[in-house]
Coordinates of C-alpha atoms in Angstrom, one line a residue:
K14 CA -32.0 -19.1 12.8
W15 CA -29.1 -21.5 13.1
A16 CA -27.1 -19.2 15.3
D17 CA -26.2 -20.2 18.9
G18 CA -28.4 -17.9 21.0
K19 CA -26.0 -18.1 24.0
M20 CA -23.1 -17.0 21.9
I21 CA -25.1 -14.0 20.6
K22 CA -26.2 -13.1 24.1
N23 CA -22.6 -13.2 25.3
E24 CA -21.5 -11.0 22.4
V25 CA -24.2 -8.4 23.0
D26 CA -23.4 -8.4 26.7
M27 CA -19.7 -7.8 26.0
Q28 CA -20.5 -4.9 23.6
V29 CA -22.9 -3.3 26.1
L30 CA -20.3 -3.6 28.8
H31 CA -17.7 -2.0 26.5
L32 CA -20.1 0.9 25.6
L33 CA -21.7 1.6 29.0
G34 CA -19.3 0.2 31.6
P35 CA -20.2 -2.1 34.5
K36 CA -23.5 -1.7 36.3
L37 CA -23.9 0.7 39.2
E38 CA -25.9 0.1 42.3
A39 CA -28.8 2.1 40.8
D40 CA -28.9 -0.3 37.9
L41 CA -29.3 -3.2 40.2
E42 CA -32.3 -1.8 42.1
K43 CA -35.5 -3.7 41.4
K44 CA -37.8 -1.9 39.0
F45 CA -41.5 -2.2 38.5
K46 CA -42.5 -4.0 35.3
V47 CA -44.0 -1.8 32.6
A48 CA -46.5 -3.3 30.2
K49 CA -44.9 -3.9 26.8
A50 CA -45.9 -1.3 24.2
R51 CA -47.3 -2.6 20.9
L52 CA -44.9 -2.5 18.0
E53 CA -45.3 0.4 15.7
E54 CA -46.4 -0.5 12.2
T55 CA -42.9 0.4 10.9
D56 CA -41.3 -2.0 13.4
R57 CA -43.6 -4.8 12.4
R58 CA -42.8 -4.2 8.8
T59 CA -39.1 -4.2 9.5
A60 CA -39.3 -7.5 11.4
K61 CA -41.5 -8.9 8.6
D62 CA -39.0 -7.9 5.9
V63 CA -36.2 -9.6 7.8
V64 CA -38.1 -12.9 7.8
E65 CA -39.3 -12.6 4.2
N66 CA -35.8 -11.7 2.9
G67 CA -34.5 -14.9 4.6
E68 CA -31.8 -13.2 6.6
T69 CA -30.2 -15.6 9.1
A70 CA -29.3 -14.7 12.6
D71 CA -25.6 -14.5 11.6
Q72 CA -26.4 -11.9 8.9
T73 CA -28.7 -9.9 11.2
L74 CA -25.9 -9.8 13.9
S75 CA -23.4 -8.7 11.3
L76 CA -25.8 -6.0 10.2
M77 CA -26.2 -4.9 13.8
E78 CA -22.4 -4.7 14.1
Q79 CA -22.1 -2.6 11.0
L80 CA -24.8 -0.2 12.3
R81 CA -22.9 0.0 15.6
G82 CA -19.8 1.0 13.6
E83 CA -21.8 3.6 11.8
A84 CA -23.1 5.0 15.2
L85 CA -19.5 5.4 16.3
K86 CA -18.3 7.4 13.3
F87 CA -14.6 8.1 12.9
H88 CA -13.4 11.7 13.1
K89 CA -13.1 13.7 9.9
P90 CA -9.6 14.5 8.7
G91 CA -8.2 17.5 10.6
E92 CA -10.7 17.0 13.5
N93 CA -8.5 14.6 15.5
Y94 CA -9.1 16.6 18.6
K95 CA -12.8 15.6 18.6
T96 CA -11.8 12.0 19.3
P97 CA -12.3 10.9 22.9
G98 CA -9.0 10.5 24.6
Y99 CA -7.0 12.5 22.0
V100 CA -4.4 14.6 23.7
V101 CA -4.4 18.3 22.8
T102 CA -1.3 20.4 23.3
P103 CA -0.6 24.1 22.5
H104 CA 0.8 23.0 19.2
T105 CA -2.1 20.7 18.1
M106 CA -4.3 23.1 16.1
N107 CA -1.4 24.5 14.2
L108 CA -0.1 21.0 13.4
L109 CA -3.5 20.0 12.2
K110 CA -3.7 23.0 10.0
Q111 CA -0.4 22.1 8.4
H112 CA -1.6 18.5 8.1
L113 CA -4.7 19.6 6.1
E114 CA -2.6 21.8 3.8
I115 CA -0.5 18.7 2.9
T116 CA -3.4 16.2 2.6
G117 CA -6.1 18.5 1.3
G118 CA -8.5 16.8 3.8
Q119 CA -8.0 13.4 2.3
V120 CA -8.5 10.2 4.3
R121 CA -5.2 8.3 4.7
T122 CA -4.8 4.9 6.1
R123 CA -2.0 2.3 6.1
F124 CA -1.5 -1.5 6.3
P125 CA 1.7 -2.0 8.2
P126 CA 2.7 -5.7 8.3
E127 CA 6.0 -7.1 9.7
P128 CA 7.9 -8.9 6.9
N129 CA 8.7 -11.9 9.1
G130 CA 5.9 -14.3 8.1
I131 CA 3.1 -14.9 5.7
L132 CA -0.3 -13.1 6.0
H133 CA -3.2 -15.1 7.3
I134 CA -7.0 -14.8 7.4
G135 CA -6.8 -12.2 10.2
H136 CA -4.7 -10.0 8.0
A137 CA -7.3 -10.2 5.3
K138 CA -9.7 -8.4 7.6
A139 CA -7.0 -5.7 8.3
I140 CA -6.4 -5.3 4.6
N141 CA -10.1 -5.0 3.8
F142 CA -10.6 -2.5 6.7
N143 CA -7.6 -0.3 5.9
F144 CA -7.9 -0.3 2.1
G145 CA -11.7 -0.4 2.2
Y146 CA -12.2 2.5 4.5
A147 CA -9.8 4.6 2.5
K148 CA -11.5 3.7 -0.8
A149 CA -15.0 4.3 0.6
N150 CA -14.0 7.8 1.6
N151 CA -12.1 8.6 -1.6
G152 CA -8.8 8.3 0.3
I153 CA -5.5 6.5 -0.1
C154 CA -3.9 3.6 1.7
F155 CA -0.2 3.0 2.1
L156 CA 1.4 -0.5 2.3
R157 CA 4.2 0.1 4.8
F158 CA 6.6 -2.6 5.9
D159 CA 7.5 -2.4 9.5
D160 CA 11.1 -3.7 8.8
T161 CA 12.7 -2.8 12.1
N162 CA 13.9 -6.3 13.1
P163 CA 16.4 -7.6 10.5
E164 CA 16.9 -10.9 12.4
K165 CA 13.5 -12.2 11.4
E166 CA 12.9 -10.5 8.0
E167 CA 13.3 -12.4 4.7
A168 CA 12.9 -11.2 1.1
K169 CA 10.3 -13.9 0.4
F170 CA 8.0 -12.4 3.0
F171 CA 8.1 -8.9 1.4
T172 CA 7.2 -10.5 -2.0
A173 CA 4.5 -12.7 -0.6
I174 CA 2.8 -9.8 1.3
C175 CA 2.8 -7.6 -1.8
D176 CA 1.4 -10.5 -3.8
M177 CA -1.4 -11.2 -1.3
V178 CA -2.5 -7.5 -1.1
A179 CA -2.7 -7.4 -4.9
W180 CA -4.5 -10.8 -5.0
L181 CA -7.2 -9.5 -2.7
G182 CA -7.7 -6.8 -5.2
Y183 CA -6.1 -3.8 -3.6
T184 CA -3.4 -1.4 -5.0
P185 CA -1.5 0.6 -2.4
Y186 CA -1.1 4.4 -3.0
K187 CA 2.6 3.8 -2.2
V188 CA 4.7 1.0 -0.8
T189 CA 6.9 2.3 2.0
Y190 CA 9.3 0.9 4.6
A191 CA 10.0 2.0 8.2
S192 CA 13.6 1.9 7.1
D193 CA 12.9 4.7 4.7
Y194 CA 12.7 6.9 7.8
F195 CA 15.6 5.6 9.9
D196 CA 17.6 8.9 9.6
Q197 CA 14.6 11.0 10.7
L198 CA 13.7 8.5 13.5
Y199 CA 17.3 8.7 14.8
A200 CA 17.2 12.5 14.8
W201 CA 14.0 12.5 16.7
A202 CA 15.4 10.0 19.2
V203 CA 18.3 12.5 19.8
E204 CA 15.7 15.3 20.3
L205 CA 13.8 13.2 22.8
I206 CA 17.0 12.8 24.9
R207 CA 17.7 16.6 24.6
R208 CA 14.2 17.2 26.0
G209 CA 14.8 15.0 28.9
L210 CA 12.2 12.4 27.7
A211 CA 14.5 9.5 26.9
Y212 CA 17.6 7.9 28.4
V213 CA 20.1 5.2 27.8
C214 CA 19.6 2.2 30.1
H215 CA 21.7 -0.9 30.8
Q216 CA 19.1 -3.2 32.3
R217 CA 19.0 -6.6 30.6
G218 CA 16.1 -8.0 28.6
E219 CA 15.0 -10.3 31.4
E220 CA 14.9 -7.4 33.8
L221 CA 12.5 -5.5 31.5
K222 CA 9.9 -8.3 31.2
G223 CA 6.5 -8.1 32.9
H224 CA 4.5 -5.1 34.0
N225 CA 5.9 -4.6 37.6
T226 CA 9.5 -4.1 36.8
L227 CA 11.6 -1.9 39.0
P228 CA 12.4 1.6 37.8
S229 CA 15.7 1.8 35.9
P230 CA 18.6 3.1 38.0
W231 CA 19.7 5.1 35.0
R232 CA 16.3 6.9 34.5
D233 CA 17.7 10.2 35.9
R234 CA 21.1 10.1 34.2
P235 CA 22.2 13.5 32.8
M236 CA 21.0 14.3 29.3
E237 CA 24.5 14.9 28.1
E238 CA 25.6 11.5 29.2
S239 CA 22.7 9.8 27.4
L240 CA 23.5 11.7 24.2
L241 CA 27.1 10.4 24.3
L242 CA 26.0 6.9 25.1
F243 CA 23.3 6.8 22.4
E244 CA 25.9 8.0 19.9
A245 CA 28.2 5.2 21.2
M246 CA 25.3 2.7 20.6
R247 CA 25.1 3.9 17.0
K248 CA 28.9 3.5 16.5
G249 CA 28.8 -0.2 17.7
K250 CA 30.5 0.3 21.1
F251 CA 28.0 -1.8 23.0
S252 CA 27.2 -5.5 22.5
E253 CA 23.6 -6.7 22.0
G254 CA 21.5 -6.3 25.1
E255 CA 24.1 -4.1 26.8
A256 CA 22.3 -0.8 26.2
T257 CA 18.9 0.4 25.1
L258 CA 17.2 3.8 24.7
R259 CA 14.1 4.0 26.8
M260 CA 11.2 6.6 26.7
K261 CA 10.0 8.2 30.0
L262 CA 6.4 7.2 30.2
V263 CA 4.0 4.7 31.8
M264 CA 1.6 2.9 29.4
E265 CA -2.0 1.9 30.0
D266 CA -1.1 -1.6 30.9
G267 CA 1.4 -0.4 33.6
K268 CA 4.4 -1.0 31.5
M269 CA 7.0 1.6 32.4
D270 CA 9.5 3.3 30.0
P271 CA 9.2 1.2 26.8
V272 CA 12.3 0.7 24.8
A273 CA 12.8 2.9 21.7
Y274 CA 16.1 1.6 20.4
R275 CA 18.1 -1.6 20.8
V276 CA 21.4 -2.9 19.5
K277 CA 21.4 -5.6 16.8
Y278 CA 24.4 -6.5 14.6
T279 CA 22.4 -8.1 11.9
P280 CA 22.6 -6.6 8.4
H281 CA 19.4 -5.0 7.2
H282 CA 17.9 -6.2 3.9
R283 CA 17.7 -2.5 2.6
T284 CA 20.3 -0.5 4.6
G285 CA 23.0 -3.2 4.9
D286 CA 25.5 -2.5 7.7
K287 CA 24.7 1.3 8.0
W288 CA 22.9 0.7 11.3
C289 CA 23.5 -1.5 14.3
I290 CA 20.7 0.1 16.3
Y291 CA 17.1 -0.4 15.3
P292 CA 13.9 1.3 16.6
T293 CA 11.1 -0.7 18.2
Y294 CA 7.4 -0.9 17.2
D295 CA 6.4 1.4 20.1
Y296 CA 8.8 4.1 18.8
T297 CA 8.4 3.6 15.1
H298 CA 4.8 3.1 14.5
C299 CA 3.3 6.4 15.5
L300 CA 6.1 8.5 14.0
C301 CA 5.9 6.7 10.6
D302 CA 2.1 7.4 10.7
S303 CA 3.0 11.1 11.4
I304 CA 5.5 11.3 8.6
E305 CA 3.0 9.8 6.1
H306 CA 0.2 12.1 7.5
I307 CA -2.1 9.1 8.3
T308 CA -5.5 10.3 9.4
H309 CA -6.8 7.0 10.8
S310 CA -4.3 4.5 12.3
L311 CA -6.5 1.3 12.4
C312 CA -5.1 -1.3 14.8
T313 CA -6.3 -4.5 16.3
K314 CA -7.4 -4.5 19.9
E315 CA -4.1 -5.7 21.5
F316 CA -2.5 -2.4 20.5
Q317 CA -5.0 -0.4 22.7
A318 CA -2.4 -0.6 25.5
R319 CA 0.0 1.3 23.3
R320 CA -2.4 4.2 22.5
S321 CA -1.0 6.4 25.3
S322 CA 2.6 6.0 24.1
Y323 CA 1.3 6.7 20.5
F324 CA -0.1 10.1 21.6
W325 CA 2.7 10.8 24.0
L326 CA 5.5 10.3 21.6
C327 CA 4.0 12.5 18.8
N328 CA 3.2 15.3 21.3
A329 CA 6.6 15.0 23.0
L330 CA 8.3 15.8 19.7
D331 CA 5.6 18.4 18.7
V332 CA 4.8 16.6 15.4
Y333 CA 1.4 15.9 13.8
C334 CA -0.4 13.2 15.8
P335 CA -2.8 10.9 14.0
V336 CA -5.7 9.1 15.8
Q337 CA -5.3 5.4 16.6
W338 CA -8.5 3.4 16.5
E339 CA -8.7 -0.3 17.6
Y340 CA -10.9 -3.1 16.4
G341 CA -11.3 -6.8 17.3
R342 CA -9.1 -9.5 15.6
L343 CA -10.6 -12.1 13.3
N344 CA -9.8 -15.7 14.2
L345 CA -11.1 -19.1 13.0
H346 CA -11.8 -22.2 15.0
Y347 CA -9.7 -25.3 14.2
A348 CA -6.8 -23.0 13.1
V349 CA -3.4 -21.9 14.2
V350 CA -2.1 -18.6 12.7
S351 CA 0.9 -17.8 15.0
K352 CA 4.1 -17.6 12.9
R353 CA 6.1 -19.4 15.5
K354 CA 3.6 -22.3 15.6
I355 CA 3.3 -22.6 11.9
L356 CA 7.1 -22.9 11.8
Q357 CA 6.8 -25.8 14.3
L358 CA 4.2 -27.4 12.0
V359 CA 6.5 -27.1 9.1
A360 CA 9.6 -28.3 11.1
T361 CA 7.7 -31.4 12.3
G362 CA 6.4 -32.3 8.8
A363 CA 2.8 -31.8 9.8
V364 CA 2.4 -29.4 6.8
R365 CA 4.6 -28.9 3.8
D366 CA 5.2 -25.1 4.1
W367 CA 3.4 -21.8 4.7
D368 CA 1.2 -22.4 1.7
D369 CA 0.0 -25.9 2.7
P370 CA -3.8 -25.8 1.8
R371 CA -4.7 -27.0 5.3
L372 CA -3.5 -23.8 6.9
F373 CA -5.3 -20.5 7.0
T374 CA -2.5 -18.3 5.6
L375 CA -3.6 -16.4 2.6
T376 CA -1.0 -18.2 0.4
A377 CA -2.5 -21.5 1.6
L378 CA -6.0 -20.4 0.9
R379 CA -5.1 -19.3 -2.6
R380 CA -3.4 -22.6 -3.2
R381 CA -6.4 -24.5 -2.0
G382 CA -8.5 -22.5 -4.5
F383 CA -10.3 -19.9 -2.3
P384 CA -11.2 -17.0 -4.6
P385 CA -10.1 -13.6 -3.2
E386 CA -13.7 -12.3 -3.7
A387 CA -14.9 -14.9 -1.3
I388 CA -12.4 -13.9 1.4
N389 CA -13.3 -10.2 1.0
N390 CA -17.0 -11.1 1.2
F391 CA -16.4 -13.1 4.4
C392 CA -14.6 -10.2 6.0
A393 CA -17.5 -7.9 5.0
R394 CA -20.0 -10.3 6.5
V395 CA -18.0 -10.5 9.7
G396 CA -17.9 -6.8 10.0
V397 CA -15.9 -4.6 12.3
T398 CA -16.4 -5.0 16.0
V399 CA -14.5 -4.0 19.1
A400 CA -14.6 -7.5 20.5
Q401 CA -12.5 -10.3 19.0
T402 CA -14.4 -12.4 16.5
T403 CA -13.8 -16.2 16.2
M404 CA -15.7 -17.8 13.3
E405 CA -16.4 -21.3 12.2
P406 CA -14.5 -22.3 9.0
H407 CA -17.7 -23.5 7.3
L408 CA -18.9 -19.9 7.3
L409 CA -15.9 -19.0 5.2
E410 CA -16.6 -22.0 3.0
A411 CA -20.1 -20.8 2.4
C412 CA -18.7 -17.6 0.9
V413 CA -16.3 -19.7 -1.3
R414 CA -19.3 -21.7 -2.6
D415 CA -21.2 -18.5 -3.4
V416 CA -18.4 -17.3 -5.7
L417 CA -17.3 -20.5 -7.2
N418 CA -20.9 -21.5 -8.1
D419 CA -21.0 -18.6 -10.5
T420 CA -17.4 -18.7 -11.7
A421 CA -16.1 -22.3 -11.7
P422 CA -16.9 -24.1 -15.0
R423 CA -18.2 -27.7 -14.6
A424 CA -16.2 -30.8 -15.5
M425 CA -16.5 -34.5 -14.7
A426 CA -14.0 -36.5 -12.7
V427 CA -13.9 -39.9 -11.0
L428 CA -11.9 -40.5 -7.9
E429 CA -12.2 -44.2 -7.3
S430 CA -13.0 -45.6 -10.8
L431 CA -14.9 -48.6 -12.0
R432 CA -14.6 -49.7 -15.6
V433 CA -17.9 -50.0 -17.5
I434 CA -18.3 -51.6 -21.0
I435 CA -21.3 -50.6 -23.0
T436 CA -22.0 -53.7 -25.1
N437 CA -24.5 -52.2 -27.5
F438 CA -22.9 -48.8 -27.9
P439 CA -25.0 -46.9 -30.5
A440 CA -22.1 -45.8 -32.8
A441 CA -19.1 -47.3 -34.5
K442 CA -16.8 -44.7 -32.8
S443 CA -16.9 -42.4 -29.9
L444 CA -19.5 -39.6 -29.8
D445 CA -18.8 -36.0 -29.0
I446 CA -21.0 -34.8 -26.1
Q447 CA -21.6 -31.1 -25.6
V448 CA -21.5 -30.3 -21.9
P449 CA -22.6 -26.9 -20.5
N450 CA -20.0 -25.0 -18.6
F451 CA -22.7 -23.8 -16.3
P452 CA -25.9 -26.0 -16.5
A453 CA -28.0 -23.2 -14.9
D454 CA -26.9 -20.7 -17.6
E455 CA -26.1 -22.3 -21.0
T456 CA -25.3 -18.8 -22.4
K457 CA -21.9 -19.2 -20.7
G458 CA -20.9 -21.8 -23.3
F459 CA -20.2 -25.5 -23.7
H460 CA -17.2 -27.8 -23.7
Q461 CA -16.9 -31.1 -25.6
V462 CA -16.1 -34.5 -24.1
P463 CA -15.9 -37.9 -25.8
F464 CA -18.4 -40.7 -25.1
A465 CA -17.0 -44.1 -26.0
P466 CA -18.0 -47.8 -25.4
I467 CA -15.8 -47.8 -22.3
V468 CA -16.6 -45.3 -19.6
F469 CA -15.5 -45.0 -16.0
I470 CA -17.9 -44.3 -13.0
E471 CA -17.4 -43.9 -9.3
R472 CA -17.1 -47.3 -7.6
T473 CA -19.5 -46.1 -5.0
D474 CA -22.1 -45.5 -7.7
F475 CA -22.6 -49.3 -8.1
K476 CA -23.7 -51.9 -5.5
E477 CA -24.4 -55.6 -6.1
E478 CA -26.5 -55.7 -3.0
P479 CA -27.8 -52.2 -2.5
E480 CA -29.2 -51.1 0.9
P481 CA -32.7 -49.6 1.0
G482 CA -32.7 -46.1 -0.5
F483 CA -29.8 -46.7 -2.9
K484 CA -30.8 -45.1 -6.2
R485 CA -27.8 -45.6 -8.4
L486 CA -26.6 -48.6 -10.5
A487 CA -27.6 -52.0 -9.3
W488 CA -29.3 -55.2 -10.6
G489 CA -32.6 -54.2 -12.1
Q490 CA -31.9 -50.5 -11.4
P491 CA -30.7 -48.6 -14.4
V492 CA -29.1 -45.1 -14.1
G493 CA -28.6 -42.2 -16.5
L494 CA -25.3 -40.9 -17.6
R495 CA -25.2 -37.1 -17.2
H496 CA -25.4 -35.0 -20.4
T497 CA -25.4 -38.0 -22.8
G498 CA -29.1 -38.6 -23.0
Y499 CA -28.5 -42.3 -22.4
V500 CA -29.4 -44.8 -19.6
I501 CA -27.3 -47.8 -18.8
E502 CA -28.6 -51.1 -17.3
L503 CA -26.4 -53.8 -15.7
Q504 CA -26.0 -57.1 -17.6
H505 CA -22.8 -58.7 -16.1
V506 CA -20.4 -58.2 -13.3
V507 CA -16.8 -59.2 -13.9
K508 CA -14.8 -60.1 -10.8
G509 CA -11.1 -60.8 -10.3
P510 CA -9.5 -63.8 -8.5
S511 CA -10.0 -62.1 -5.1
G512 CA -13.7 -61.6 -5.7
C513 CA -13.3 -57.8 -6.2
V514 CA -15.4 -56.3 -8.9
E515 CA -13.1 -55.3 -11.8
S516 CA -15.6 -54.1 -14.4
L517 CA -19.2 -54.1 -15.4
E518 CA -20.9 -54.9 -18.7
V519 CA -24.1 -52.9 -19.4
T520 CA -26.4 -52.1 -22.2
C521 CA -27.7 -48.6 -23.0
R522 CA -30.9 -47.0 -24.4
R523 CA -32.0 -43.5 -25.1
A524 CA -33.3 -41.8 -21.9
D525 CA -36.5 -40.8 -23.6
A526 CA -37.2 -44.4 -24.8
G527 CA -38.4 -45.8 -21.5
E528 CA -39.0 -45.1 -17.8
K529 CA -37.0 -42.3 -16.3
P530 CA -34.2 -43.6 -14.1
K531 CA -34.0 -42.8 -10.4
A532 CA -30.6 -41.1 -10.7
F533 CA -28.1 -39.7 -13.1
I534 CA -24.4 -40.2 -12.4
H535 CA -21.2 -38.6 -13.7
W536 CA -18.7 -40.5 -15.8
V537 CA -15.6 -40.0 -17.9
S538 CA -14.4 -41.6 -21.1
Q539 CA -11.0 -41.5 -22.7
P540 CA -10.0 -39.5 -19.6
L541 CA -6.8 -37.9 -18.3
M542 CA -5.1 -39.4 -15.2
C543 CA -4.6 -36.9 -12.5
E544 CA -3.7 -36.6 -8.8
V545 CA -6.4 -35.3 -6.4
R546 CA -5.7 -34.1 -2.9
L547 CA -8.6 -34.2 -0.5
Y548 CA -8.3 -32.0 2.7
E549 CA -10.0 -32.2 6.1
R550 CA -9.4 -30.2 9.3
L551 CA -5.8 -30.0 10.4
F552 CA -6.8 -30.1 14.1
Q553 CA -9.4 -32.2 15.9
H554 CA -10.5 -29.5 18.5
K555 CA -12.0 -26.1 18.0
N556 CA -9.3 -24.4 20.0
P557 CA -6.1 -26.4 19.5
E558 CA -4.0 -23.7 21.4
D559 CA -6.3 -23.9 24.5
P560 CA -4.5 -26.0 27.2
T561 CA -7.9 -26.7 28.9
E562 CA -9.2 -28.2 25.6
V563 CA -5.9 -29.7 24.4
P564 CA -3.6 -30.3 27.4
G565 CA -0.9 -31.9 25.3
G566 CA -0.4 -28.8 23.1
F567 CA -1.5 -28.1 19.6
L568 CA 0.9 -30.5 18.0
S569 CA -0.8 -33.3 19.9
D570 CA -4.1 -32.3 18.3
L571 CA -3.2 -33.0 14.7
N572 CA -5.8 -34.8 12.6
L573 CA -3.7 -37.6 11.0
A574 CA -6.4 -38.0 8.2
S575 CA -6.3 -34.3 7.2
L576 CA -4.9 -35.2 3.8
H577 CA -5.9 -38.0 1.5
V578 CA -4.2 -38.3 -1.9
V579 CA -5.8 -40.0 -4.8
D580 CA -2.9 -40.8 -7.1
A581 CA -4.9 -42.2 -10.1
A582 CA -8.0 -40.2 -10.3
L583 CA -9.6 -39.7 -13.8
V584 CA -10.8 -36.4 -15.2
D585 CA -12.4 -35.5 -18.6
C586 CA -10.2 -34.1 -21.2
S587 CA -11.8 -30.6 -21.2
V588 CA -9.4 -29.6 -18.4
A589 CA -6.3 -30.7 -20.3
L590 CA -5.0 -27.1 -20.8
A591 CA -5.8 -26.0 -17.2
K592 CA -3.1 -23.8 -15.5
P593 CA -2.3 -23.5 -11.8
F594 CA -5.1 -21.9 -9.8
D595 CA -7.7 -22.6 -12.5
K596 CA -10.9 -23.6 -10.7
F597 CA -13.6 -26.2 -11.6
Q598 CA -16.6 -27.8 -10.2
F599 CA -16.3 -31.6 -10.6
E600 CA -19.9 -32.6 -10.8
R601 CA -21.3 -34.3 -7.7
L602 CA -17.8 -34.1 -6.0
G603 CA -17.0 -30.5 -5.1
Y604 CA -14.9 -27.5 -6.2
F605 CA -11.3 -28.1 -7.2
S606 CA -8.3 -25.9 -8.1
V607 CA -5.2 -26.8 -10.1
D608 CA -2.2 -27.0 -7.8
P609 CA 1.2 -25.5 -8.8
D610 CA 2.7 -29.0 -8.5
S611 CA 1.0 -29.8 -11.8
H612 CA 3.3 -30.6 -14.7
Q613 CA 3.0 -31.4 -18.4
G614 CA 2.6 -35.1 -17.7
K615 CA 0.0 -34.9 -14.9
L616 CA -2.4 -32.4 -13.4
V617 CA -2.8 -32.1 -9.6
F618 CA -6.1 -30.8 -8.1
N619 CA -6.8 -29.6 -4.6
R620 CA -10.3 -30.0 -3.3
T621 CA -11.3 -26.4 -2.3
V622 CA -14.7 -27.2 -0.7
T623 CA -17.4 -29.8 -1.0
L624 CA -20.6 -29.0 -2.9
K625 CA -22.7 -28.9 0.3
E626 CA -22.0 -27.3 3.6
D627 CA -20.7 -29.7 6.2
P628 CA -19.9 -28.0 9.5
G629 CA -17.9 -31.2 10.4
K630 CA -15.4 -30.6 7.7
V631 CA -13.1 -27.8 6.5

């Protein structure tokens, strides 16, 4: 019921346009109105169930999207030819028969990241879709690194990608690399030339940009000449940019003769100096899918323009041709996920690194304390659509709260402390208080915290001159201390030379020995000192990359208050043995995760999310 009706209408209109195409003249003709038929009993019951079950408009829309995906079922393994747009050749049926003999009719997908950056929230959807679809159909999913550009690839990215896939709970059937197939890809490139379907070109990079480039003057060069030149490229006889191998086809977007190989004199992380020519994505992707007998090549929408080259190349070489399916990307408002732009943020000092908790890379979300189950749940709620999906960050946060509410044990912490002395403390020494790890389910255990004559409370939980509606500690207004069974009442305010309140003197009584207080507040006693990092949105506008919304560019849109560090926060001693990435709910404050910067002398906590949803904050 909180959904933006206009946004839903636009989404539905886009989906209908995608499915049915633009309206024809007949559609625009005025039609006579027909009286609305009464709802059938089953329809009324379905509508009633939706209301009674408390489904929001967001959930209903997600359900509709999932049903639409069910209506457009993928092909069965071996039935690629039933897919609209699939190109059938005289060799297709025999190749599909061989494919089924190898796979046994098993569904095969792959997640093929480029190892030149850290995965982000959009990749989480791709991981869930590829691994999830395979799992749901008793299939397998490969993790294949598209390592065809040694200039931008680093070992840390390979490791981080593997870590993130495992963190989300998925295990690849096999980890492969495009470089595993360099010999085969080269042999196929030679075969393309022999078939007259590829040629060596000397146009420079700037001449190949855009979609209306002039045909290459070398397009019709003799096959024998291209074979000699391609071999010369391999032997390092051309400088970078001096020669490329191009395929003879025109893609959907009008791009002509995409490049298959280019010269690069950068050592490869796996093959070293063996190669000085490297295949492009347009050439590599479909052939690696073919080699691994992928049944469903699931790609984001921007690769739709490459579908024709995908089918063309497999068929040109008479090899098994998988089916490419496209789906919409997942984006978030108030976020930048471009590798180039994140590097700019790091270079300018706006963020610390790829795992800065204000970013939406997966390593950043893990560091902030987002559980992998929450990210997977979010991807499931978003669903799979053809149109690009841009979500509000607080919808992701809601999934985080759902998981942490059931998994993060409670603790007490004070961010801005105020010292409180209990003048009539009921014992000669500190008491041990049993605090439930999960107050709603005490079967999950307890932890022990000390309760001594000196406690610390939040400074904001006391006011000398309270405004109307203030229910916490004030003159004549006692408060309860959570879990202790005691109520404290103000007796004296101690101020420093500047007039600032330094401490309070109070008396205490049993909570059942008098009138129930209006509020119970959290506290700590004999606490540990820790550092707490509080995060807000990194950007001020929804679309920081949109020049109409942010004319000065995304770097001009930074929120300078996106990080607030509390150096001397206090936390109860129950968390003393916490390890990096351990998660807690600090009562009344939010969910927090132990940061890897923690050391033996001091814990560091990142606020993951607040306790209540606030669309104005991340």
